[in-house]
Amino acid sequence: MYNITDLLGTSIAADEEDPWHLPLILFFLAAVATNSLYMLSRWNNLIAAIISTRFFTDDPRIQADTVQFFPGEEPHVTIQICTYNEGRVVEETIARACSVDWPWNKLSVHVLDDSTDLTCVQIVSSAVANWNERGIDISRRTRPNRKGYKAGNLFHHFDSVQSEFIAMLDADHRMEPDFLRRTIPSFFDENGNTKDEIGMVQAPWGYYNAEQNFLTRCDALALDIHHVVEQTGRAAAYGCFGFNGTGGVWRKAAIKHGGGWSWDSVTEDVALSYQAYLKGYRFIYLRDIPQLLEVPGNILAHIQQKHRWTKGFFQVFRHSYWSILVSRKAGAALKFEAFCHLTGAIQYTALMIALFLYPILVLHGIDGPFVKGASLFPIVEPFMSGIVTCYAKHSGPEGQYRCFLSRTRRLAMILPHIALNAAMCLFRTKAVLEGLFSSDVTFLTTPKEGISDERKKVNPLRSANKVVRKLADDITAVGGLALGLHQLLFIMVYDVHHPWNDGFEAAIRLLNMLLCCSLFWVNSSFLIEKHKWARNLSHVLRRLYRLPLMLCASRTVNSSIQLSASDWWNIYFLSKLYFHFRGLMNLSALWNLLLLAWIRVPFPNGLGSNKGLRQRSLAKVVFDMVLSFLLLWRETWFPPLLEVMKFWLNPVTRPTGDAFEMYLQDNLSFREIAAVATIVWLVLTARKYRMRMTSAAIALLCLVAMANLVRSMRIPSSSRIKNDVAKFHEAEALKRVQFPSTPGAPVDIIVLHVCSLAWDDLDAIGKKDHHFFDWFDYMFDFNTVTGYSGPSMLRLLRSSCGQQAHGELYNEAPSECYLMDVLRRLGYDVSSTMDHDGKYDDFLEEAINLGHAAESVRPEGLPVEQVGFDGSELSDPDVVFDSWLAKRSASNAERAAVYFNTLILHTGSHWKGETEWWKNRDPMKEYADRVDRVFRLVKAIGDKFEKTGRSAAILVVPEHGAAIRGTKIQNAQLRDLPLPRIVKSFFGVRFIGPSFPKHPASTVRVEGSLSYMAIAEVIANTVKDPARAAGSLPYNSLTRTPFIAEQTRGTVVYRDGDYLLQTKDGGWMALDSPDLAPADRNKIL
């Protein structure tokens, strides 16, 4: 007789009398066939996403258009925000929508509020009124009832929209400022003509609470896979995909032609997408502009959201798939993709069935190669999609997965994500049945907590939102627990009869155990979250679990809490590991392992008297402590120890006591203190229960060593980068700015060199887009190269040549490199002035000797306004400028140039006579006030000089940033490392006087990699032909300088899309997003 098990390649003959053989085989084959069907679709999307992203990065279906509108030509856009009792998050969403970069007269914001909670109504009304007062066209729109829920809300207010384009936002959607600037151009061609066939543009999602807990990390990865792989793949392959309900822009005509918003399903967005596609519209998916929203932070909200999506997809399948199937506008491939898309929830059920059936099949004698391969085959595609998502360039919000290591760490979430989706199978199956056979279209809004990653992490079992109340859901959860228990028993029996012979056996056990744990976790969490009796039962079981350990420990463990030497070393190494994983230090795993091994080696007995042995042991302990301190300092981001000691021992450079206390107040992190205290508590607990923490430290150090090895493989070799930097300096040494032999019309040159101002500082205090910058005629991107005042001053005074290496600044340069000497030769009366004495770090002396600046004309006896961090006296910069201007007015010189240096922004200074000024201070507010004063100073300089009737080019050039906010590798107000967030700034030019008859209509912003040489070129152009310099000169042709920032402490280079920092040991590491400038962080997003 023909044996069906032969088709499966089984090595054991089937027992024909076993009634389970045929049903099990058929059931298994059905699960495998179902998975294979959906795998065709998913593999197609994955390959299309990889190809379009890797090889066709300019594909208009997945890449933002570069069309730019002229001012006033932007189309009118309406932003619709749907909300229902979501007061925790909607206020921020309204603020983001009203702050979008779009002309206010071309923007309307409609808050479609179905809220019944009076508090939420009050929050929305207050926010709308607030933004109305600011001039935004915003309104809160309501309706008599909630008919149709969200879809009904959109339908009810559809006719009130007068715009051609409608941006859709959910209540938790935090729109980025450039959202409309990057989406609306996709509806137009390069000539500005509308592309009528484009019906919708969708942006991907980012998540502001992705790191809230384990559940949000899994959910964020799952949603990233949806956007990075599925949506990108569908857009690239078909130009058709499902609208995500938020974060997209619709053409109003497409909604109307697609039949409008319909509430015959709870996923009205997907239904409208397919109907609009069948009417001839195509969609664009912009993969590089993620918008932040919230993922469910507790299991109830997670289950409710996935239940609604699954149910809605099958409702759309029931109502709309026939029209897709018979449509001639949809090809066969799209019809298949639409089927797999709308019914995709089945695949995870089939995946779990295939994995769960394997141990049962083996116990029934069916264990051939086909069974093994078919059991693991469904895992391959989700795993590959997860890997592609983790390493996609646009993965994660705000650049949080920018660096290689952070993406690699995320790989650990792939299997839990697969297990979590499979564990939801019973809830999804219930949703499938409701979608196919139920007419219920009740739309349950996902509860929002408004919790971001920066706030405290919340356990997913804690939530006040009890949103699921059906008995059927309780039965489903109990069924999930029963399924997990049943499978756990089968795995135990299987484990007894089948040893771990190969990697496949280990993998199948791991996956099944992971699925069992997921089933227990998801379903028990659901019941605990929902019912008080379940919570009480969980507390009892937790105490019963701890009881044996406590009873056992009480008999054998010394209750003393004194720490031994071994405990202190465990605290030392575990604390360093914590700081390493937090990014606060660059741990050298190999050196720490060697140190640990050395510490564990005792002095042998029998080497003299006990007293001598104790002395030698004490000497070793002291030596170990010194060695460990030196290694610790080497691994931190602090300057080298000898430099710090030299700094503190020098009475000129040593900061005052109050300045040091201010620094501690601003940078002392109680979070890190609490973390070290927790480590101490863990070591004490481990000692109490006789747990070996040293072994844990060794294991973690080995993991760090492997992670460092993987990270180093991504970065080019140190010698290669060093050679590239050397070639850069060789090329820069040949560059010269061409000044005219004879100057044009008389123009004064005023260079205002301002300490402590960068884009990141302005972004921190909310002044990056301040109207002050409209005062300039031209604004230029600018790399200050250094984080210190002295080197910045020398680079500016030597800006007539290319960028020098840091060490070369203190050597003599060619004569044509000195800016002030060049101006002297052109007939300029050159002078210098500053609002400080210039003694700190020999600033004035270096300016004169190394920069060839003029002697300072700052008059003696000016009133002291502030005291610097080093105790030096600072004058009012307005008075200092008035003093120079008076001398200039009395001068008969036809042309004059002044270098004006000011410390008005330095955060270490304070008002004269102020005592205990560092206490109860707000550094951000204090810095913001100082910035406002700089803005007033610059405008006052322009106004005062304009009254003289002379012409002048006023250049405002920052020395470096203030580092007003710190990062993991460098505390606030420290600038020892020239990070991009410190050196990326601007310089602005304002032309004043009769020599400049023509000015730009508005501020011209020149982007690109510009440095000091560009400043000299602007001055040269101004001296040569002032009228052309102010009105028609193409400043985009200024010399570009590749980004390299360098000073004594470190070097940062830009290479292949990454900013690389040279570490103390001479190696290189890629910088994470917080260390970058705001523009680079936005590029990561």
PDB file of N, CA, C and O in Angstrom, residues 1034-1067:
ATOM      1  N   PRO A1034      26.934  85.464  -7.105  1.00  0.00           N
ATOM      2  CA  PRO A1034      26.479  84.091  -6.802  1.00  0.00           C
ATOM      3  C   PRO A1034      27.318  83.443  -5.696  1.00  0.00           C
ATOM      4  O   PRO A1034      28.355  82.845  -5.953  1.00  0.00           O
ATOM      5  N   TYR A1035      26.876  83.576  -4.471  1.00  0.00           N
ATOM      6  CA  TYR A1035      27.656  83.063  -3.345  1.00  0.00           C
ATOM      7  C   TYR A1035      27.678  81.539  -3.275  1.00  0.00           C
ATOM      8  O   TYR A1035      28.421  80.981  -2.479  1.00  0.00           O
ATOM      9  N   ASN A1036      26.877  80.878  -4.083  1.00  0.00           N
ATOM     10  CA  ASN A1036      26.946  79.407  -4.096  1.00  0.00           C
ATOM     11  C   ASN A1036      28.266  78.910  -4.656  1.00  0.00           C
ATOM     12  O   ASN A1036      28.583  77.724  -4.564  1.00  0.00           O
ATOM     13  N   SER A1037      29.032  79.816  -5.272  1.00  0.00           N
ATOM     14  CA  SER A1037      30.324  79.418  -5.847  1.00  0.00           C
ATOM     15  C   SER A1037      31.469  79.560  -4.859  1.00  0.00           C
ATOM     16  O   SER A1037      32.625  79.370  -5.229  1.00  0.00           O
ATOM     17  N   LEU A1038      31.172  79.887  -3.601  1.00  0.00           N
ATOM     18  CA  LEU A1038      32.234  79.980  -2.604  1.00  0.00           C
ATOM     19  C   LEU A1038      32.938  78.640  -2.430  1.00  0.00           C
ATOM     20  O   LEU A1038      32.340  77.578  -2.639  1.00  0.00           O
ATOM     21  N   THR A1039      34.196  78.701  -2.028  1.00  0.00           N
ATOM     22  CA  THR A1039      34.995  77.487  -1.869  1.00  0.00           C
ATOM     23  C   THR A1039      34.411  76.592  -0.779  1.00  0.00           C
ATOM     24  O   THR A1039      34.186  77.046   0.345  1.00  0.00           O
ATOM     25  N   ARG A1040      34.155  75.360  -1.126  1.00  0.00           N
ATOM     26  CA  ARG A1040      33.678  74.377  -0.145  1.00  0.00           C
ATOM     27  C   ARG A1040      34.869  73.685   0.502  1.00  0.00           C
ATOM     28  O   ARG A1040      35.833  73.346  -0.179  1.00  0.00           O
ATOM     29  N   THR A1041      34.759  73.485   1.800  1.00  0.00           N
ATOM     30  CA  THR A1041      35.818  72.818   2.556  1.00  0.00           C
ATOM     31  C   THR A1041      35.261  71.553   3.181  1.00  0.00           C
ATOM     32  O   THR A1041      34.314  71.633   3.963  1.00  0.00           O
ATOM     33  N   PRO A1042      35.772  70.373   2.841  1.00  0.00           N
ATOM     34  CA  PRO A1042      35.269  69.134   3.469  1.00  0.00           C
ATOM     35  C   PRO A1042      35.292  69.238   4.982  1.00  0.00           C
ATOM     36  O   PRO A1042      36.186  69.861   5.567  1.00  0.00           O
ATOM     37  N   PHE A1043      34.313  68.621   5.624  1.00  0.00           N
ATOM     38  CA  PHE A1043      34.171  68.768   7.075  1.00  0.00           C
ATOM     39  C   PHE A1043      35.273  68.017   7.814  1.00  0.00           C
ATOM     40  O   PHE A1043      35.374  66.795   7.745  1.00  0.00           O
ATOM     41  N   ILE A1044      36.102  68.779   8.490  1.00  0.00           N
ATOM     42  CA  ILE A1044      37.066  68.240   9.457  1.00  0.00           C
ATOM     43  C   ILE A1044      37.138  69.228  10.612  1.00  0.00           C
ATOM     44  O   ILE A1044      37.379  70.418  10.393  1.00  0.00           O
ATOM     45  N   ALA A1045      36.885  68.764  11.805  1.00  0.00           N
ATOM     46  CA  ALA A1045      37.004  69.585  13.009  1.00  0.00           C
ATOM     47  C   ALA A1045      38.153  69.030  13.844  1.00  0.00           C
ATOM     48  O   ALA A1045      38.237  67.810  14.047  1.00  0.00           O
ATOM     49  N   GLU A1046      39.021  69.918  14.330  1.00  0.00           N
ATOM     50  CA  GLU A1046      40.196  69.408  15.037  1.00  0.00           C
ATOM     51  C   GLU A1046      40.689  70.432  16.052  1.00  0.00           C
ATOM     52  O   GLU A1046      40.554  71.642  15.873  1.00  0.00           O
ATOM     53  N   GLN A1047      41.232  69.920  17.120  1.00  0.00           N
ATOM     54  CA  GLN A1047      41.906  70.720  18.128  1.00  0.00           C
ATOM     55  C   GLN A1047      42.829  69.781  18.897  1.00  0.00           C
ATOM     56  O   GLN A1047      43.030  68.632  18.505  1.00  0.00           O
ATOM     57  N   THR A1048      43.393  70.272  19.997  1.00  0.00           N
ATOM     58  CA  THR A1048      44.387  69.469  20.711  1.00  0.00           C
ATOM     59  C   THR A1048      43.822  68.134  21.147  1.00  0.00           C
ATOM     60  O   THR A1048      44.475  67.094  21.042  1.00  0.00           O
ATOM     61  N   ARG A1049      42.596  68.139  21.625  1.00  0.00           N
ATOM     62  CA  ARG A1049      42.032  66.942  22.231  1.00  0.00           C
ATOM     63  C   ARG A1049      41.611  65.880  21.224  1.00  0.00           C
ATOM     64  O   ARG A1049      41.821  64.697  21.436  1.00  0.00           O
ATOM     65  N   GLY A1050      41.002  66.273  20.113  1.00  0.00           N
ATOM     66  CA  GLY A1050      40.471  65.256  19.216  1.00  0.00           C
ATOM     67  C   GLY A1050      40.174  65.813  17.839  1.00  0.00           C
ATOM     68  O   GLY A1050      40.248  67.013  17.582  1.00  0.00           O
ATOM     69  N   THR A1051      39.825  64.899  16.949  1.00  0.00           N
ATOM     70  CA  THR A1051      39.517  65.229  15.561  1.00  0.00           C
ATOM     71  C   THR A1051      38.228  64.524  15.171  1.00  0.00           C
ATOM     72  O   THR A1051      37.995  63.375  15.563  1.00  0.00           O
ATOM     73  N   VAL A1052      37.388  65.221  14.414  1.00  0.00           N
ATOM     74  CA  VAL A1052      36.158  64.647  13.881  1.00  0.00           C
ATOM     75  C   VAL A1052      36.191  64.820  12.370  1.00  0.00           C
ATOM     76  O   VAL A1052      36.446  65.919  11.870  1.00  0.00           O
ATOM     77  N   VAL A1053      35.962  63.736  11.634  1.00  0.00           N
ATOM     78  CA  VAL A1053      35.921  63.799  10.174  1.00  0.00           C
ATOM     79  C   VAL A1053      34.584  63.261   9.705  1.00  0.00           C
ATOM     80  O   VAL A1053      33.932  62.456  10.387  1.00  0.00           O
ATOM     81  N   TYR A1054      34.178  63.716   8.537  1.00  0.00           N
ATOM     82  CA  TYR A1054      32.939  63.226   7.911  1.00  0.00           C
ATOM     83  C   TYR A1054      33.320  62.299   6.777  1.00  0.00           C
ATOM     84  O   TYR A1054      34.067  62.671   5.877  1.00  0.00           O
ATOM     85  N   ARG A1055      32.820  61.069   6.861  1.00  0.00           N
ATOM     86  CA  ARG A1055      33.223  60.074   5.867  1.00  0.00           C
ATOM     87  C   ARG A1055      32.081  59.093   5.625  1.00  0.00           C
ATOM     88  O   ARG A1055      31.559  58.491   6.558  1.00  0.00           O
ATOM     89  N   ASP A1056      31.685  58.977   4.367  1.00  0.00           N
ATOM     90  CA  ASP A1056      30.684  57.984   3.954  1.00  0.00           C
ATOM     91  C   ASP A1056      29.404  58.073   4.787  1.00  0.00           C
ATOM     92  O   ASP A1056      28.849  57.062   5.203  1.00  0.00           O
ATOM     93  N   GLY A1057      28.957  59.289   5.035  1.00  0.00           N
ATOM     94  CA  GLY A1057      27.693  59.465   5.735  1.00  0.00           C
ATOM     95  C   GLY A1057      27.772  59.426   7.239  1.00  0.00           C
ATOM     96  O   GLY A1057      26.749  59.573   7.910  1.00  0.00           O
ATOM     97  N   ASP A1058      28.964  59.219   7.789  1.00  0.00           N
ATOM     98  CA  ASP A1058      29.119  59.156   9.245  1.00  0.00           C
ATOM     99  C   ASP A1058      30.142  60.195   9.695  1.00  0.00           C
ATOM    100  O   ASP A1058      31.111  60.503   8.993  1.00  0.00           O
ATOM    101  N   TYR A1059      29.917  60.712  10.913  1.00  0.00           N
ATOM    102  CA  TYR A1059      30.914  61.558  11.565  1.00  0.00           C
ATOM    103  C   TYR A1059      31.733  60.661  12.490  1.00  0.00           C
ATOM    104  O   TYR A1059      31.187  60.007  13.379  1.00  0.00           O
ATOM    105  N   LEU A1060      33.041  60.629  12.265  1.00  0.00           N
ATOM    106  CA  LEU A1060      33.935  59.745  13.002  1.00  0.00           C
ATOM    107  C   LEU A1060      34.784  60.572  13.957  1.00  0.00           C
ATOM    108  O   LEU A1060      35.396  61.576  13.569  1.00  0.00           O
ATOM    109  N   LEU A1061      34.839  60.136  15.211  1.00  0.00           N
ATOM    110  CA  LEU A1061      35.608  60.819  16.251  1.00  0.00           C
ATOM    111  C   LEU A1061      36.840  59.993  16.593  1.00  0.00           C
ATOM    112  O   LEU A1061      36.755  58.782  16.810  1.00  0.00           O
ATOM    113  N   GLN A1062      37.982  60.658  16.660  1.00  0.00           N
ATOM    114  CA  GLN A1062      39.212  59.984  17.059  1.00  0.00           C
ATOM    115  C   GLN A1062      39.240  59.840  18.575  1.00  0.00           C
ATOM    116  O   GLN A1062      39.073  60.817  19.312  1.00  0.00           O
ATOM    117  N   THR A1063      39.404  58.614  19.049  1.00  0.00           N
ATOM    118  CA  THR A1063      39.411  58.346  20.482  1.00  0.00           C
ATOM    119  C   THR A1063      40.811  58.536  21.051  1.00  0.00           C
ATOM    120  O   THR A1063      41.778  58.772  20.325  1.00  0.00           O
ATOM    121  N   LYS A1064      40.931  58.387  22.373  1.00  0.00           N
ATOM    122  CA  LYS A1064      42.218  58.617  23.033  1.00  0.00           C
ATOM    123  C   LYS A1064      43.287  57.641  22.567  1.00  0.00           C
ATOM    124  O   LYS A1064      44.472  57.968  22.538  1.00  0.00           O
ATOM    125  N   ASP A1065      42.870  56.421  22.205  1.00  0.00           N
ATOM    126  CA  ASP A1065      43.850  55.415  21.799  1.00  0.00           C
ATOM    127  C   ASP A1065      44.208  55.505  20.318  1.00  0.00           C
ATOM    128  O   ASP A1065      44.900  54.638  19.794  1.00  0.00           O
ATOM    129  N   GLY A1066      43.705  56.530  19.629  1.00  0.00           N
ATOM    130  CA  GLY A1066      44.032  56.716  18.224  1.00  0.00           C
ATOM    131  C   GLY A1066      43.066  56.068  17.275  1.00  0.00           C
ATOM    132  O   GLY A1066      43.178  56.249  16.055  1.00  0.00           O
ATOM    133  N   GLY A1067      42.098  55.288  17.789  1.00  0.00           N
ATOM    134  CA  GLY A1067      41.086  54.690  16.930  1.00  0.00           C
ATOM    135  C   GLY A1067      39.994  55.682  16.586  1.00  0.00           C
ATOM    136  O   GLY A1067      40.039  56.853  16.949  1.00  0.00           O
TER     137      GLY A1067
END
